[in-house]
């Protein structure tokens, strides 16, 4: 009921949810810069005062101390790509490095540690945070990057518009996929195993460094995200 009341008050969608391992705090982000924090230990919900009108599509943090929410503006609205830093004291919009497009959207954020954080989005935008400074690491070919995930330096970013694109490593080396559908989600597991999913039932599995298409046997769907649970089951 409290969540429903907050949604009615502001309208719009919620786009992503994140909880740091071992934490009782869950953070949800969405339209018009909404940041909601749900405290599982006592059931309370706190809605931060919005510091941006941008839609926030992703949120991640190494711990509850600092979270990063990312997004931008949805057509026909125009505005800059946006990163919001979230702490217990509140939220603030981050000053971004030079060289980014005047308009565009970040879609997802992920990090290996508090001082090793990556953000990706439209037009090949890619940023890296080293714990002190955000650096522009955008890809010159300007692909649409939807999601990034990894284990340490084994980083994978996926996306695409007409066809799927996939980049590996912190230098974003493109892998030839042979005309797969646009990709929306990726997760990197132990031992170099990884999964990527996308439009028109597209599912890819990486083993021994090679990406292969997997037939699901399910009706054609557009998959948005993929995750591997602690048992090793893929969702």
PDB file of C-alpha atoms in Angstrom:
ATOM      1  CA  UNK A   1       0.000   0.000   0.000  1.00  0.00           C
ATOM      2  CA  UNK A   2       2.722   2.599   0.758  1.00  0.00           C
ATOM      3  CA  UNK A   3       4.362   1.881  -2.626  1.00  0.00           C
ATOM      4  CA  UNK A   4       1.032   2.300  -4.420  1.00  0.00           C
ATOM      5  CA  UNK A   5       0.481   5.631  -2.689  1.00  0.00           C
ATOM      6  CA  UNK A   6       3.866   6.907  -3.800  1.00  0.00           C
ATOM      7  CA  UNK A   7       3.218   5.851  -7.400  1.00  0.00           C
ATOM      8  CA  UNK A   8      -0.172   7.580  -7.475  1.00  0.00           C
ATOM      9  CA  UNK A   9       1.411  10.739  -6.112  1.00  0.00           C
ATOM     10  CA  UNK A  10       3.973  11.063  -8.906  1.00  0.00           C
ATOM     11  CA  UNK A  11       2.935   8.721 -11.719  1.00  0.00           C
ATOM     12  CA  UNK A  12       5.301   6.962 -14.111  1.00  0.00           C
ATOM     13  CA  UNK A  13       7.173   3.687 -14.076  1.00  0.00           C
ATOM     14  CA  UNK A  14       9.751   2.027 -11.861  1.00  0.00           C
ATOM     15  CA  UNK A  15      12.587   0.640 -13.995  1.00  0.00           C
ATOM     16  CA  UNK A  16      15.207  -1.120 -11.887  1.00  0.00           C
ATOM     17  CA  UNK A  17      15.832  -2.511  -8.412  1.00  0.00           C
ATOM     18  CA  UNK A  18      19.034  -3.303  -6.542  1.00  0.00           C
ATOM     19  CA  UNK A  19      20.074  -4.633  -3.157  1.00  0.00           C
ATOM     20  CA  UNK A  20      23.702  -4.923  -2.088  1.00  0.00           C
ATOM     21  CA  UNK A  21      24.715  -8.420  -0.877  1.00  0.00           C
ATOM     22  CA  UNK A  22      23.965  -8.905   2.804  1.00  0.00           C
ATOM     23  CA  UNK A  23      21.997  -5.656   3.039  1.00  0.00           C
ATOM     24  CA  UNK A  24      18.405  -5.154   4.229  1.00  0.00           C
ATOM     25  CA  UNK A  25      18.060  -2.086   1.967  1.00  0.00           C
ATOM     26  CA  UNK A  26      16.530  -2.290  -1.516  1.00  0.00           C
ATOM     27  CA  UNK A  27      16.724   0.703  -3.862  1.00  0.00           C
ATOM     28  CA  UNK A  28      14.260   1.233  -6.720  1.00  0.00           C
ATOM     29  CA  UNK A  29      14.602   3.893  -9.445  1.00  0.00           C
ATOM     30  CA  UNK A  30      12.365   5.111 -12.247  1.00  0.00           C
ATOM     31  CA  UNK A  31      10.656   7.964 -14.071  1.00  0.00           C
ATOM     32  CA  UNK A  32      11.228  11.631 -13.239  1.00  0.00           C
ATOM     33  CA  UNK A  33      14.288  10.889 -11.156  1.00  0.00           C
ATOM     34  CA  UNK A  34      12.438   8.758  -8.630  1.00  0.00           C
ATOM     35  CA  UNK A  35      14.576   7.044  -5.991  1.00  0.00           C
ATOM     36  CA  UNK A  36      12.792   4.841  -3.448  1.00  0.00           C
ATOM     37  CA  UNK A  37      14.508   2.976  -0.627  1.00  0.00           C
ATOM     38  CA  UNK A  38      12.819   0.012   1.036  1.00  0.00           C
ATOM     39  CA  UNK A  39      14.150  -1.056   4.435  1.00  0.00           C
ATOM     40  CA  UNK A  40      13.314  -4.734   4.784  1.00  0.00           C
ATOM     41  CA  UNK A  41      14.197  -4.966   8.473  1.00  0.00           C
ATOM     42  CA  UNK A  42      11.296  -2.741   9.552  1.00  0.00           C
ATOM     43  CA  UNK A  43       9.193  -2.454   6.383  1.00  0.00           C
ATOM     44  CA  UNK A  44       9.595   1.288   5.889  1.00  0.00           C
ATOM     45  CA  UNK A  45       9.755   3.001   2.492  1.00  0.00           C
ATOM     46  CA  UNK A  46      11.560   6.294   1.924  1.00  0.00           C
ATOM     47  CA  UNK A  47      11.140   8.280  -1.295  1.00  0.00           C
ATOM     48  CA  UNK A  48      14.060  10.661  -1.849  1.00  0.00           C
ATOM     49  CA  UNK A  49      13.386  14.159  -3.097  1.00  0.00           C
ATOM     50  CA  UNK A  50      13.976  14.084  -6.849  1.00  0.00           C
ATOM     51  CA  UNK A  51      17.098  15.913  -8.033  1.00  0.00           C
ATOM     52  CA  UNK A  52      16.475  15.381 -11.777  1.00  0.00           C
ATOM     53  CA  UNK A  53      13.632  14.987 -14.264  1.00  0.00           C
ATOM     54  CA  UNK A  54      15.589  12.296 -16.099  1.00  0.00           C
ATOM     55  CA  UNK A  55      14.264   8.747 -16.211  1.00  0.00           C
ATOM     56  CA  UNK A  56      16.549   6.479 -14.166  1.00  0.00           C
ATOM     57  CA  UNK A  57      16.968   3.039 -15.745  1.00  0.00           C
ATOM     58  CA  UNK A  58      19.659   1.429 -13.596  1.00  0.00           C
ATOM     59  CA  UNK A  59      21.108   1.468 -10.085  1.00  0.00           C
ATOM     60  CA  UNK A  60      24.087  -0.278  -8.459  1.00  0.00           C
ATOM     61  CA  UNK A  61      26.470   0.093  -5.546  1.00  0.00           C
ATOM     62  CA  UNK A  62      29.267  -1.857  -3.889  1.00  0.00           C
ATOM     63  CA  UNK A  63      27.458  -1.234  -0.599  1.00  0.00           C
ATOM     64  CA  UNK A  64      24.644   0.874   0.834  1.00  0.00           C
ATOM     65  CA  UNK A  65      27.045   3.734   1.537  1.00  0.00           C
ATOM     66  CA  UNK A  66      27.136   4.915  -2.085  1.00  0.00           C
ATOM     67  CA  UNK A  67      24.773   3.939  -4.897  1.00  0.00           C
ATOM     68  CA  UNK A  68      24.833   5.135  -8.502  1.00  0.00           C
ATOM     69  CA  UNK A  69      21.604   5.577 -10.512  1.00  0.00           C
ATOM     70  CA  UNK A  70      21.815   6.232 -14.263  1.00  0.00           C
ATOM     71  CA  UNK A  71      19.447   7.388 -16.983  1.00  0.00           C
ATOM     72  CA  UNK A  72      18.475  10.191 -19.319  1.00  0.00           C
ATOM     73  CA  UNK A  73      15.552  11.734 -21.175  1.00  0.00           C
ATOM     74  CA  UNK A  74      12.930   9.880 -23.227  1.00  0.00           C
ATOM     75  CA  UNK A  75      11.769  11.139 -26.645  1.00  0.00           C
ATOM     76  CA  UNK A  76      10.270  13.654 -27.311  1.00  0.00           C
ATOM     77  CA  UNK A  77      12.018  15.194 -24.295  1.00  0.00           C
ATOM     78  CA  UNK A  78      15.691  16.051 -24.757  1.00  0.00           C
ATOM     79  CA  UNK A  79      18.368  16.286 -22.107  1.00  0.00           C
ATOM     80  CA  UNK A  80      21.827  15.110 -21.099  1.00  0.00           C
ATOM     81  CA  UNK A  81      22.789  11.612 -19.934  1.00  0.00           C
ATOM     82  CA  UNK A  82      22.488  11.553 -16.164  1.00  0.00           C
ATOM     83  CA  UNK A  83      24.167   9.924 -13.172  1.00  0.00           C
ATOM     84  CA  UNK A  84      22.800  10.402  -9.655  1.00  0.00           C
ATOM     85  CA  UNK A  85      24.897   9.642  -6.578  1.00  0.00           C
ATOM     86  CA  UNK A  86      22.773   8.295  -3.711  1.00  0.00           C
ATOM     87  CA  UNK A  87      23.935   8.310  -0.096  1.00  0.00           C
ATOM     88  CA  UNK A  88      22.244   8.310   3.289  1.00  0.00           C
ATOM     89  CA  UNK A  89      22.353  12.124   3.168  1.00  0.00           C
ATOM     90  CA  UNK A  90      20.350  12.224  -0.082  1.00  0.00           C
ATOM     91  CA  UNK A  91      20.915  12.357  -3.838  1.00  0.00           C
ATOM     92  CA  UNK A  92      22.930  14.624  -6.135  1.00  0.00           C
ATOM     93  CA  UNK A  93      23.481  14.804  -9.892  1.00  0.00           C
ATOM     94  CA  UNK A  94      27.071  13.985 -10.870  1.00  0.00           C
ATOM     95  CA  UNK A  95      29.194  16.244 -13.086  1.00  0.00           C
ATOM     96  CA  UNK A  96      30.183  14.155 -16.120  1.00  0.00           C
ATOM     97  CA  UNK A  97      33.434  14.200 -18.132  1.00  0.00           C
ATOM     98  CA  UNK A  98      33.746  16.047 -21.426  1.00  0.00           C
ATOM     99  CA  UNK A  99      33.096  14.445 -24.787  1.00  0.00           C
ATOM    100  CA  UNK A 100      29.639  12.990 -24.179  1.00  0.00           C
ATOM    101  CA  UNK A 101      26.640  13.779 -26.440  1.00  0.00           C
ATOM    102  CA  UNK A 102      24.470  16.720 -25.397  1.00  0.00           C
ATOM    103  CA  UNK A 103      21.490  14.362 -25.331  1.00  0.00           C
ATOM    104  CA  UNK A 104      21.295  10.632 -24.710  1.00  0.00           C
ATOM    105  CA  UNK A 105      20.534   8.035 -22.108  1.00  0.00           C
ATOM    106  CA  UNK A 106      22.562   5.796 -19.851  1.00  0.00           C
ATOM    107  CA  UNK A 107      20.826   2.434 -19.352  1.00  0.00           C
ATOM    108  CA  UNK A 108      22.797   0.452 -16.802  1.00  0.00           C
ATOM    109  CA  UNK A 109      25.556   0.634 -14.227  1.00  0.00           C
ATOM    110  CA  UNK A 110      27.660  -2.176 -12.741  1.00  0.00           C
ATOM    111  CA  UNK A 111      30.915  -2.386 -10.844  1.00  0.00           C
ATOM    112  CA  UNK A 112      33.513  -4.892  -9.717  1.00  0.00           C
ATOM    113  CA  UNK A 113      34.163  -2.719  -6.638  1.00  0.00           C
ATOM    114  CA  UNK A 114      33.495   0.751  -5.268  1.00  0.00           C
ATOM    115  CA  UNK A 115      36.534   2.020  -7.181  1.00  0.00           C
ATOM    116  CA  UNK A 116      35.806   0.106 -10.410  1.00  0.00           C
ATOM    117  CA  UNK A 117      32.387   1.126 -11.746  1.00  0.00           C
ATOM    118  CA  UNK A 118      31.088   1.093 -15.334  1.00  0.00           C
ATOM    119  CA  UNK A 119      28.127   2.866 -16.962  1.00  0.00           C
ATOM    120  CA  UNK A 120      26.845   2.274 -20.528  1.00  0.00           C
ATOM    121  CA  UNK A 121      24.151   3.759 -22.749  1.00  0.00           C
ATOM    122  CA  UNK A 122      23.162   5.064 -26.159  1.00  0.00           C
ATOM    123  CA  UNK A 123      25.598   6.257 -28.836  1.00  0.00           C
ATOM    124  CA  UNK A 124      28.398   4.054 -27.526  1.00  0.00           C
ATOM    125  CA  UNK A 125      28.576   5.941 -24.232  1.00  0.00           C
ATOM    126  CA  UNK A 126      30.719   4.212 -21.622  1.00  0.00           C
ATOM    127  CA  UNK A 127      32.108   5.737 -18.432  1.00  0.00           C
ATOM    128  CA  UNK A 128      34.478   4.333 -15.808  1.00  0.00           C
ATOM    129  CA  UNK A 129      34.786   5.445 -12.171  1.00  0.00           C
ATOM    130  CA  UNK A 130      38.041   4.718 -10.308  1.00  0.00           C
ATOM    131  CA  UNK A 131      36.808   5.798  -6.902  1.00  0.00           C
ATOM    132  CA  UNK A 132      37.646   9.457  -7.500  1.00  0.00           C
ATOM    133  CA  UNK A 133      37.077  10.394 -11.148  1.00  0.00           C
ATOM    134  CA  UNK A 134      34.662   9.494 -13.958  1.00  0.00           C
ATOM    135  CA  UNK A 135      36.479   8.880 -17.264  1.00  0.00           C
ATOM    136  CA  UNK A 136      34.951   8.826 -20.745  1.00  0.00           C
ATOM    137  CA  UNK A 137      35.655   5.388 -22.300  1.00  0.00           C
ATOM    138  CA  UNK A 138      33.004   5.594 -25.046  1.00  0.00           C
ATOM    139  CA  UNK A 139      33.178   3.308 -28.099  1.00  0.00           C
ATOM    140  CA  UNK A 140      33.956   5.117 -31.350  1.00  0.00           C
ATOM    141  CA  UNK A 141      31.494   3.090 -33.449  1.00  0.00           C
ATOM    142  CA  UNK A 142      28.678   4.449 -31.212  1.00  0.00           C
ATOM    143  CA  UNK A 143      26.622   1.275 -30.697  1.00  0.00           C
ATOM    144  CA  UNK A 144      23.525   1.263 -28.486  1.00  0.00           C
ATOM    145  CA  UNK A 145      24.722  -0.331 -25.231  1.00  0.00           C
ATOM    146  CA  UNK A 146      21.911  -1.574 -22.994  1.00  0.00           C
ATOM    147  CA  UNK A 147      23.554  -3.578 -20.202  1.00  0.00           C
ATOM    148  CA  UNK A 148      26.963  -4.263 -18.663  1.00  0.00           C
ATOM    149  CA  UNK A 149      28.023  -6.962 -16.194  1.00  0.00           C
ATOM    150  CA  UNK A 150      31.160  -8.832 -15.230  1.00  0.00           C
ATOM    151  CA  UNK A 151      33.435 -10.609 -12.793  1.00  0.00           C
ATOM    152  CA  UNK A 152      36.529  -8.555 -12.059  1.00  0.00           C
ATOM    153  CA  UNK A 153      38.095  -7.605 -15.395  1.00  0.00           C
ATOM    154  CA  UNK A 154      35.896 -10.054 -17.309  1.00  0.00           C
ATOM    155  CA  UNK A 155      33.426  -7.371 -18.402  1.00  0.00           C
ATOM    156  CA  UNK A 156      30.688  -7.827 -21.034  1.00  0.00           C
ATOM    157  CA  UNK A 157      28.492  -5.087 -22.538  1.00  0.00           C
ATOM    158  CA  UNK A 158      25.593  -5.856 -24.886  1.00  0.00           C
ATOM    159  CA  UNK A 159      23.011  -3.984 -26.948  1.00  0.00           C
ATOM    160  CA  UNK A 160      22.262  -3.203 -30.569  1.00  0.00           C
ATOM    161  CA  UNK A 161      19.353  -1.918 -32.655  1.00  0.00           C
ATOM    162  CA  UNK A 162      18.894  -3.877 -35.896  1.00  0.00           C
ATOM    163  CA  UNK A 163      21.291  -6.601 -34.769  1.00  0.00           C
ATOM    164  CA  UNK A 164      22.807  -7.527 -31.437  1.00  0.00           C
ATOM    165  CA  UNK A 165      26.254  -6.306 -30.450  1.00  0.00           C
ATOM    166  CA  UNK A 166      28.533  -7.653 -27.725  1.00  0.00           C
ATOM    167  CA  UNK A 167      31.801  -6.251 -26.351  1.00  0.00           C
ATOM    168  CA  UNK A 168      34.195  -7.959 -23.949  1.00  0.00           C
ATOM    169  CA  UNK A 169      36.848  -6.675 -21.584  1.00  0.00           C
ATOM    170  CA  UNK A 170      37.598  -3.239 -20.196  1.00  0.00           C
ATOM    171  CA  UNK A 171      38.791  -2.120 -23.658  1.00  0.00           C
ATOM    172  CA  UNK A 172      35.476  -3.206 -25.255  1.00  0.00           C
ATOM    173  CA  UNK A 173      36.605  -5.675 -27.912  1.00  0.00           C
ATOM    174  CA  UNK A 174      33.677  -6.446 -30.218  1.00  0.00           C
ATOM    175  CA  UNK A 175      32.789 -10.110 -30.788  1.00  0.00           C
ATOM    176  CA  UNK A 176      31.266 -11.269 -34.075  1.00  0.00           C
ATOM    177  CA  UNK A 177      27.893 -12.875 -33.329  1.00  0.00           C
ATOM    178  CA  UNK A 178      26.608 -13.702 -36.800  1.00  0.00           C
ATOM    179  CA  UNK A 179      23.466 -11.583 -37.025  1.00  0.00           C
ATOM    180  CA  UNK A 180      21.730 -12.228 -33.703  1.00  0.00           C
ATOM    181  CA  UNK A 181      18.770 -10.177 -32.450  1.00  0.00           C
ATOM    182  CA  UNK A 182      19.403  -7.046 -30.325  1.00  0.00           C
ATOM    183  CA  UNK A 183      20.537  -7.956 -26.797  1.00  0.00           C
ATOM    184  CA  UNK A 184      19.086  -6.483 -23.594  1.00  0.00           C
ATOM    185  CA  UNK A 185      20.608  -8.423 -20.699  1.00  0.00           C
ATOM    186  CA  UNK A 186      23.879 -10.091 -19.729  1.00  0.00           C
ATOM    187  CA  UNK A 187      25.332 -11.815 -16.680  1.00  0.00           C
ATOM    188  CA  UNK A 188      28.870 -13.123 -16.156  1.00  0.00           C
ATOM    189  CA  UNK A 189      29.322 -16.102 -13.868  1.00  0.00           C
ATOM    190  CA  UNK A 190      32.216 -18.061 -12.431  1.00  0.00           C
ATOM    191  CA  UNK A 191      34.863 -19.682 -14.591  1.00  0.00           C
ATOM    192  CA  UNK A 192      34.249 -17.513 -17.635  1.00  0.00           C
ATOM    193  CA  UNK A 193      30.676 -18.708 -18.161  1.00  0.00           C
ATOM    194  CA  UNK A 194      28.208 -16.002 -19.248  1.00  0.00           C
ATOM    195  CA  UNK A 195      24.686 -15.560 -20.613  1.00  0.00           C
ATOM    196  CA  UNK A 196      23.169 -12.854 -22.830  1.00  0.00           C
ATOM    197  CA  UNK A 197      19.500 -12.484 -23.795  1.00  0.00           C
ATOM    198  CA  UNK A 198      17.446 -10.237 -26.033  1.00  0.00           C
ATOM    199  CA  UNK A 199      14.741  -9.770 -28.614  1.00  0.00           C
ATOM    200  CA  UNK A 200      12.867 -12.556 -30.423  1.00  0.00           C
ATOM    201  CA  UNK A 201      13.853 -15.296 -27.971  1.00  0.00           C
ATOM    202  CA  UNK A 202      17.568 -14.612 -28.418  1.00  0.00           C
ATOM    203  CA  UNK A 203      19.653 -16.461 -25.807  1.00  0.00           C
ATOM    204  CA  UNK A 204      23.448 -16.776 -25.971  1.00  0.00           C
ATOM    205  CA  UNK A 205      25.709 -18.864 -23.716  1.00  0.00           C
ATOM    206  CA  UNK A 206      29.477 -18.374 -23.395  1.00  0.00           C
ATOM    207  CA  UNK A 207      31.660 -21.333 -22.487  1.00  0.00           C
ATOM    208  CA  UNK A 208      35.421 -21.631 -23.061  1.00  0.00           C
ATOM    209  CA  UNK A 209      35.423 -18.154 -24.584  1.00  0.00           C
ATOM    210  CA  UNK A 210      32.866 -18.957 -27.304  1.00  0.00           C
ATOM    211  CA  UNK A 211      29.318 -17.568 -27.576  1.00  0.00           C
ATOM    212  CA  UNK A 212      26.678 -19.999 -28.898  1.00  0.00           C
ATOM    213  CA  UNK A 213      22.958 -19.531 -29.465  1.00  0.00           C
ATOM    214  CA  UNK A 214      20.664 -21.581 -27.219  1.00  0.00           C
ATOM    215  CA  UNK A 215      17.224 -22.785 -28.314  1.00  0.00           C
ATOM    216  CA  UNK A 216      14.759 -22.322 -25.425  1.00  0.00           C
ATOM    217  CA  UNK A 217      11.841 -24.266 -26.878  1.00  0.00           C
ATOM    218  CA  UNK A 218       9.562 -21.493 -25.606  1.00  0.00           C
ATOM    219  CA  UNK A 219       7.186 -19.185 -27.507  1.00  0.00           C
ATOM    220  CA  UNK A 220       8.942 -16.197 -29.054  1.00  0.00           C
ATOM    221  CA  UNK A 221       9.504 -13.539 -26.401  1.00  0.00           C
ATOM    222  CA  UNK A 222      11.607 -10.451 -25.858  1.00  0.00           C
ATOM    223  CA  UNK A 223      13.889 -11.143 -22.910  1.00  0.00           C
ATOM    224  CA  UNK A 224      14.957  -8.100 -20.910  1.00  0.00           C
ATOM    225  CA  UNK A 225      17.352  -9.430 -18.264  1.00  0.00           C
ATOM    226  CA  UNK A 226      19.185 -12.574 -17.132  1.00  0.00           C
ATOM    227  CA  UNK A 227      20.604 -13.628 -13.771  1.00  0.00           C
ATOM    228  CA  UNK A 228      22.368 -16.684 -12.311  1.00  0.00           C
ATOM    229  CA  UNK A 229      21.384 -17.539  -8.731  1.00  0.00           C
ATOM    230  CA  UNK A 230      23.750 -18.942  -6.063  1.00  0.00           C
ATOM    231  CA  UNK A 231      22.791 -22.502  -7.053  1.00  0.00           C
ATOM    232  CA  UNK A 232      23.886 -21.854 -10.630  1.00  0.00           C
ATOM    233  CA  UNK A 233      20.337 -21.823 -12.022  1.00  0.00           C
ATOM    234  CA  UNK A 234      19.715 -19.306 -14.829  1.00  0.00           C
ATOM    235  CA  UNK A 235      16.690 -17.008 -14.673  1.00  0.00           C
TER     236      UNK A 235
END
